[in-house]
PDB file of C-alpha atoms in Angstrom:
ATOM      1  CA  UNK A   1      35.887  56.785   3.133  1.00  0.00           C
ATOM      2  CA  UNK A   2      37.356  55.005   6.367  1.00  0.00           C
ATOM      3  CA  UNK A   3      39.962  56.354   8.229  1.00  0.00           C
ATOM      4  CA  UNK A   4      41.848  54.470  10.939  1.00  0.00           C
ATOM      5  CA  UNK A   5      41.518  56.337  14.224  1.00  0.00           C
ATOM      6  CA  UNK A   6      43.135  54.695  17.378  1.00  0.00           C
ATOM      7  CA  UNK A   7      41.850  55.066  21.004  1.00  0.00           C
ATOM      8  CA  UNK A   8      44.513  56.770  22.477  1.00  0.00           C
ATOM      9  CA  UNK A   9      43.325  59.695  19.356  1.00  0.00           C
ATOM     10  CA  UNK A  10      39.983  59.210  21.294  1.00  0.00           C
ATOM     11  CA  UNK A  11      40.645  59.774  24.664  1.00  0.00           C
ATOM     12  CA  UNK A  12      40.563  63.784  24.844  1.00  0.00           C
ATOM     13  CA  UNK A  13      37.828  64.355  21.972  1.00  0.00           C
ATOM     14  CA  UNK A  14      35.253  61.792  23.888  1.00  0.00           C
ATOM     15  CA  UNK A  15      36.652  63.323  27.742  1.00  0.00           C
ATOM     16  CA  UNK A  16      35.213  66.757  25.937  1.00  0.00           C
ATOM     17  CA  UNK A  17      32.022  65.151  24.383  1.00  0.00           C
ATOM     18  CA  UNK A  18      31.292  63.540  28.091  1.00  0.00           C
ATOM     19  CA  UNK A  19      32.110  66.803  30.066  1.00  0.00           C
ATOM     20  CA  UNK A  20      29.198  68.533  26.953  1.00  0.00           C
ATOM     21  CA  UNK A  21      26.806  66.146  27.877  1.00  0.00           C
ATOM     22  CA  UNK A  22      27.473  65.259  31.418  1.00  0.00           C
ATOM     23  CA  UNK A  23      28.347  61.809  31.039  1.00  0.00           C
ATOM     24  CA  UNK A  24      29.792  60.250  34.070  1.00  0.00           C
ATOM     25  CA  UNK A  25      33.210  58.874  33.241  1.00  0.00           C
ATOM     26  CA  UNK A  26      34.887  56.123  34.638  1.00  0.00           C
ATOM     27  CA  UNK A  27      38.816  55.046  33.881  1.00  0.00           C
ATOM     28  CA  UNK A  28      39.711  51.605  34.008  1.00  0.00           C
ATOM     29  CA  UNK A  29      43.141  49.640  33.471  1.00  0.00           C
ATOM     30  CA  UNK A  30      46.784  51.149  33.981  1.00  0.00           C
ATOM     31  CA  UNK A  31      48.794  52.227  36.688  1.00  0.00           C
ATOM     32  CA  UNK A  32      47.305  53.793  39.448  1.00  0.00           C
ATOM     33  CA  UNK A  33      49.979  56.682  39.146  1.00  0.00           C
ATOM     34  CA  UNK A  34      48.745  57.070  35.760  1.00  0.00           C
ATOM     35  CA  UNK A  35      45.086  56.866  36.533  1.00  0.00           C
ATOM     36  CA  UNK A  36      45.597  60.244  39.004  1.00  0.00           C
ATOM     37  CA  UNK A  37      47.529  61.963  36.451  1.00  0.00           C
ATOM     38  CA  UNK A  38      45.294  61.238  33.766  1.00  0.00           C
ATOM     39  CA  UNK A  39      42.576  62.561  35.698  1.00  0.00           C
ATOM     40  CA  UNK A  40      44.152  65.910  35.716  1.00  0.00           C
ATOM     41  CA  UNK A  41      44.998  66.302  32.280  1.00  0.00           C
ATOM     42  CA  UNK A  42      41.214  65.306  31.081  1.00  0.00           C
ATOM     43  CA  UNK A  43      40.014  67.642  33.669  1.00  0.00           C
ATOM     44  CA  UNK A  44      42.380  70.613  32.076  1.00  0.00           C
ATOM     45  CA  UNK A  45      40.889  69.619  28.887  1.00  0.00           C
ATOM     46  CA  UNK A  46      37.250  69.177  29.401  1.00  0.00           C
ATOM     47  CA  UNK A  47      36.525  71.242  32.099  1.00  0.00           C
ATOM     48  CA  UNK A  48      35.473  70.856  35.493  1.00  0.00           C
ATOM     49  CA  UNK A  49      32.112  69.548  33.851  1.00  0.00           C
ATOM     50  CA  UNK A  50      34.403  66.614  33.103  1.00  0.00           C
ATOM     51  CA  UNK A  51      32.756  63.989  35.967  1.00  0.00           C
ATOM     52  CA  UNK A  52      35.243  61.198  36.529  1.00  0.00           C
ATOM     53  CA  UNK A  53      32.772  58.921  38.873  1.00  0.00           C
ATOM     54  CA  UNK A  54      35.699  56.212  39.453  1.00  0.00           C
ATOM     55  CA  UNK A  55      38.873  54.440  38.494  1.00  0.00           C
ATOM     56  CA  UNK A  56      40.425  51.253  38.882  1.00  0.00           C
ATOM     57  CA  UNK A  57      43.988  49.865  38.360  1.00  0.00           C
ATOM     58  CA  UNK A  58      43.474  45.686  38.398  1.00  0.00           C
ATOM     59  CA  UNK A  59      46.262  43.578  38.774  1.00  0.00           C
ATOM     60  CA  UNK A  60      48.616  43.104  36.065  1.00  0.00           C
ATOM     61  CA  UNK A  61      48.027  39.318  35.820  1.00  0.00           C
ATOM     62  CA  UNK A  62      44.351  40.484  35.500  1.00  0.00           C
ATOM     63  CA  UNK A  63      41.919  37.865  33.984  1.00  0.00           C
ATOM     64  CA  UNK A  64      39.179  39.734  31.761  1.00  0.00           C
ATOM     65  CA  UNK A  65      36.719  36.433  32.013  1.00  0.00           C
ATOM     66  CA  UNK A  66      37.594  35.893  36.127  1.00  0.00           C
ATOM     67  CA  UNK A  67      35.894  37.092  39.131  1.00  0.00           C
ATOM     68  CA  UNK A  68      38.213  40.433  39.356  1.00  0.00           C
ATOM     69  CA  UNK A  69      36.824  41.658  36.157  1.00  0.00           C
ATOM     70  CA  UNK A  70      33.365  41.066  37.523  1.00  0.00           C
ATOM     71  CA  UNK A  71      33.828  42.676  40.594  1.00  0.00           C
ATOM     72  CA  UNK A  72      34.957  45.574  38.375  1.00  0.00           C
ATOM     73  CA  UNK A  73      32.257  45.376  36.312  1.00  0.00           C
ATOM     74  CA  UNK A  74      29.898  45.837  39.608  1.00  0.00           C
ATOM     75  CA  UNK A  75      32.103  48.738  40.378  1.00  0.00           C
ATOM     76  CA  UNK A  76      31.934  50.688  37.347  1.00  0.00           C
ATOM     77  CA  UNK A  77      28.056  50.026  37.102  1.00  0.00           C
ATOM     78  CA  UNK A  78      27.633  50.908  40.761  1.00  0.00           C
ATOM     79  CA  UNK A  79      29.633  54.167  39.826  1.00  0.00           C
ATOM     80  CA  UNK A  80      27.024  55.601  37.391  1.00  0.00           C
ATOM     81  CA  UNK A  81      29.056  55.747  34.728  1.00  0.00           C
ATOM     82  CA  UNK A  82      27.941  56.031  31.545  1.00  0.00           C
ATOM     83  CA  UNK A  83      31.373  55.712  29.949  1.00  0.00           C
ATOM     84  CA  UNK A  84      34.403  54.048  30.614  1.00  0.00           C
ATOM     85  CA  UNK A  85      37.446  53.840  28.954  1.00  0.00           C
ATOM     86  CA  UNK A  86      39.234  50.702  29.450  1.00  0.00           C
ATOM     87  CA  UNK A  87      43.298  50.740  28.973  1.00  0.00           C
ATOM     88  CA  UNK A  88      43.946  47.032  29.314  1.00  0.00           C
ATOM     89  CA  UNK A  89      45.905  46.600  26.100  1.00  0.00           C
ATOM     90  CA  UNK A  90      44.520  44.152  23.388  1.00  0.00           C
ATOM     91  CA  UNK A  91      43.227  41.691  23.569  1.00  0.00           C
ATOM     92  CA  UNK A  92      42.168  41.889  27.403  1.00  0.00           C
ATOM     93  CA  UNK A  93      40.621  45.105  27.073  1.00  0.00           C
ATOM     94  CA  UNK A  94      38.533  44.009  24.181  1.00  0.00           C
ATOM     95  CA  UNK A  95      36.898  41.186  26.369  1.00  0.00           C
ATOM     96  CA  UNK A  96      36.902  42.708  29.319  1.00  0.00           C
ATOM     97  CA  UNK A  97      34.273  45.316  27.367  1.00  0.00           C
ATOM     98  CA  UNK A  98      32.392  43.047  25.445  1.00  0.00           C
ATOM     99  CA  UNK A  99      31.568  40.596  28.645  1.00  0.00           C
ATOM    100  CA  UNK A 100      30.885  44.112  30.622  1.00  0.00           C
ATOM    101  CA  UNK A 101      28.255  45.060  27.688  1.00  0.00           C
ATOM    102  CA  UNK A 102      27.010  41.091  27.707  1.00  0.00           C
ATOM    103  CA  UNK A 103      26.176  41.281  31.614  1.00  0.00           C
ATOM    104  CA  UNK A 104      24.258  45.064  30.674  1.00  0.00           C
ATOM    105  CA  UNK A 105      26.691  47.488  32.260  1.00  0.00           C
ATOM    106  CA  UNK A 106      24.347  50.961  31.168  1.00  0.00           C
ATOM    107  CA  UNK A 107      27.835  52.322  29.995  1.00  0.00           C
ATOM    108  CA  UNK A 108      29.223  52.971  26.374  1.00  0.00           C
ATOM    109  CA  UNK A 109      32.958  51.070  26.571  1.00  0.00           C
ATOM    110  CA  UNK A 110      35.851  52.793  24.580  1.00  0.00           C
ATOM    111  CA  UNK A 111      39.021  50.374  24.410  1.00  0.00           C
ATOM    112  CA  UNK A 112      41.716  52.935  24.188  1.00  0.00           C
ATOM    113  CA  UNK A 113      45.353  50.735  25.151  1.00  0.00           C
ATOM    114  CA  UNK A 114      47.798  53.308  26.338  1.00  0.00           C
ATOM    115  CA  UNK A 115      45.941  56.221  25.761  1.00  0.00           C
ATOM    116  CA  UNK A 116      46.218  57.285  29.612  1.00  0.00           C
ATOM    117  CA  UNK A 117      49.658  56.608  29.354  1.00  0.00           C
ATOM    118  CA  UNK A 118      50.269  58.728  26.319  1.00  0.00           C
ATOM    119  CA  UNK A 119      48.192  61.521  27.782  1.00  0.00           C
ATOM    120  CA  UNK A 120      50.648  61.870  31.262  1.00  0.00           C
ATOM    121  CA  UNK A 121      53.731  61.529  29.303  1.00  0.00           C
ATOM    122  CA  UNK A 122      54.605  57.867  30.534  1.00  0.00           C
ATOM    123  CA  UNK A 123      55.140  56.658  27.115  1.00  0.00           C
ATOM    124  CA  UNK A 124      55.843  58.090  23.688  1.00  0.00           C
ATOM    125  CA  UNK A 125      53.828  57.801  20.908  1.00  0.00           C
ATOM    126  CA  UNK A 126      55.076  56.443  17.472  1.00  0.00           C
ATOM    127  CA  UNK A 127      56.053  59.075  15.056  1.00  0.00           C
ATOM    128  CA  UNK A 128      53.135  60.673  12.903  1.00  0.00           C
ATOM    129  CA  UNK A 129      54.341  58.834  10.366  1.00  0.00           C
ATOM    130  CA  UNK A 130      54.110  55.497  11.494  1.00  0.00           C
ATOM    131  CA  UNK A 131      51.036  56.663  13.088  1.00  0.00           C
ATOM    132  CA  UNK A 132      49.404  57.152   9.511  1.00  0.00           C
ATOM    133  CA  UNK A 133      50.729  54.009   7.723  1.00  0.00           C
ATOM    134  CA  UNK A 134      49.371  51.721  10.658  1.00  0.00           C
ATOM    135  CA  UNK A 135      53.122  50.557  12.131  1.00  0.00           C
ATOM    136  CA  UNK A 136      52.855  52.006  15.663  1.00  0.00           C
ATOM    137  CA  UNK A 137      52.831  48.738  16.630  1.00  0.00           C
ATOM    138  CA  UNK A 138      56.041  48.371  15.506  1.00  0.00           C
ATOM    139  CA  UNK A 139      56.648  51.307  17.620  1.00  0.00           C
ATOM    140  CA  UNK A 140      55.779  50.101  20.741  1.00  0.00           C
ATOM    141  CA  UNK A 141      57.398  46.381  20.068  1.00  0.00           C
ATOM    142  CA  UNK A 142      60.959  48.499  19.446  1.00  0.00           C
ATOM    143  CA  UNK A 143      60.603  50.147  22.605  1.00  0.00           C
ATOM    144  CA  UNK A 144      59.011  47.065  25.364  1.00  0.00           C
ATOM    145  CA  UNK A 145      59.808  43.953  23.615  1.00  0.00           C
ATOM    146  CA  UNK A 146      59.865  41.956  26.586  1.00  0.00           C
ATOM    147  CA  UNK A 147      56.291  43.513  27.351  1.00  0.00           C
ATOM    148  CA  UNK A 148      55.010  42.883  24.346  1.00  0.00           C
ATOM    149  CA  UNK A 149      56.476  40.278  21.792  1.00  0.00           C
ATOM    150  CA  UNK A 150      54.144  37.604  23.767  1.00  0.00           C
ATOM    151  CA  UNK A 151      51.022  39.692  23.270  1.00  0.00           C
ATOM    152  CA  UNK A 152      51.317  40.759  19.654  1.00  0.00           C
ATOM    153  CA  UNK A 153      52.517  36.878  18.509  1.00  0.00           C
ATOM    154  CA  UNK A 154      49.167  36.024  20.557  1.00  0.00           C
ATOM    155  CA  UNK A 155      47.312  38.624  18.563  1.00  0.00           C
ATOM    156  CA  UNK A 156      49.029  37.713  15.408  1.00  0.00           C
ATOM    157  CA  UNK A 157      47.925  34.206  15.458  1.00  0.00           C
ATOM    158  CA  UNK A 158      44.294  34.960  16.169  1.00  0.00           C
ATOM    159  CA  UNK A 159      44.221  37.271  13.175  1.00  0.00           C
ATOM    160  CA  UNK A 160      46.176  34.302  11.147  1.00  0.00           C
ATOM    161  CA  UNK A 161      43.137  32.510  12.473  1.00  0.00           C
ATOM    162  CA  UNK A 162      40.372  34.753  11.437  1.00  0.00           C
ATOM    163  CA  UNK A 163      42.045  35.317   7.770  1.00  0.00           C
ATOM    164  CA  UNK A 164      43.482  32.423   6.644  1.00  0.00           C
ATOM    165  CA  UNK A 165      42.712  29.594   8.371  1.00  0.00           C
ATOM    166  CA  UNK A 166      38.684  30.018   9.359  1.00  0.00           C
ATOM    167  CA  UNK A 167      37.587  30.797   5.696  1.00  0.00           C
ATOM    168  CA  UNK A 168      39.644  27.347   4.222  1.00  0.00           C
ATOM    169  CA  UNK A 169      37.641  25.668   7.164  1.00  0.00           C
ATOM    170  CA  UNK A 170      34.745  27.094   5.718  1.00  0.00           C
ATOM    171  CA  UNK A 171      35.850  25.799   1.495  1.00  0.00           C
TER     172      UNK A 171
END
């Protein structure tokens, strides 16, 4: 059986998992604010065995394919990390990880959105039950439309793309 499990579920399970096996930890994307206050809160959960070797907050024009994202991808490397949990947002965060794995970054890459954000208390998570049916989304569109109306139409037509259009290419 599959079940759906987002990142932001991820974030203070894996913190845990790193702090048991020592795994150097870096946090990438978000607000600075946010980065320092997440910090904290994984270090109340995991323990002081929790080692957070860096964090970064890029600019919020950021580029996942342009020089900034390869300068962070030096940093994070450089850091000894060995994972890093990237809170771009989709679909930035998903490239920005992939091309980081590509170049050989030695560091397991968790895309986990707002997860940081959640954590701190900077935004509210979707009720549990439209957590479980998959409309959190929705959520989040309700509450920062202006944020994110571009970003999920831009999402929406890539999976339009993927499931409907590719395979009649392919006929």
């Amino acid at each position: 059986r599959v079940e759906r499990t987002t990142g932001a579920d991820l974030v203070i399970p894996l913190a845990i998992e790193a702090a048991k096996e020592r795994l150097p930890t870096y946090l990438f994307g978000t607000q600075q604010d946010i980065l320092s206050g997440s910090t904290s809160v994984l270090l109340k959960h995991a323990g002081t065995a929790l080692a957070i070797v860096g964090s970064s907050s890029p600019k919020r024009d950021f580029d996942p394919e342009g020089a900034e994202a390869d300068a962070a991808m030096d940093d994070i490397s450089a850091s000894g990390a060995r994972l890093c949990f990237v809170a771009l947002g989709a679909p930035k965060q998903e490239i920005f990880a992939a091309r980081a794995v590509a170049r050989g970054v030695p560091a397991g890459f968790v895309c986990i959105g707002a997860g940081l954000d959640f954590i701190v208390g900077a935004q509210v998570r979707a009720p549990a039950i439209m957590q479980k049916f998959g409309f959190e989304w929705l959520w989040r569109l309700a509450n920062d439309p202006v944020r994110l109306t571009r970003r999920y139409t831009r999402c929406a037509v890539v999976l339009a793309e993927i499931i409907v259009f590719h395979p009649l290419k392919q006929q």
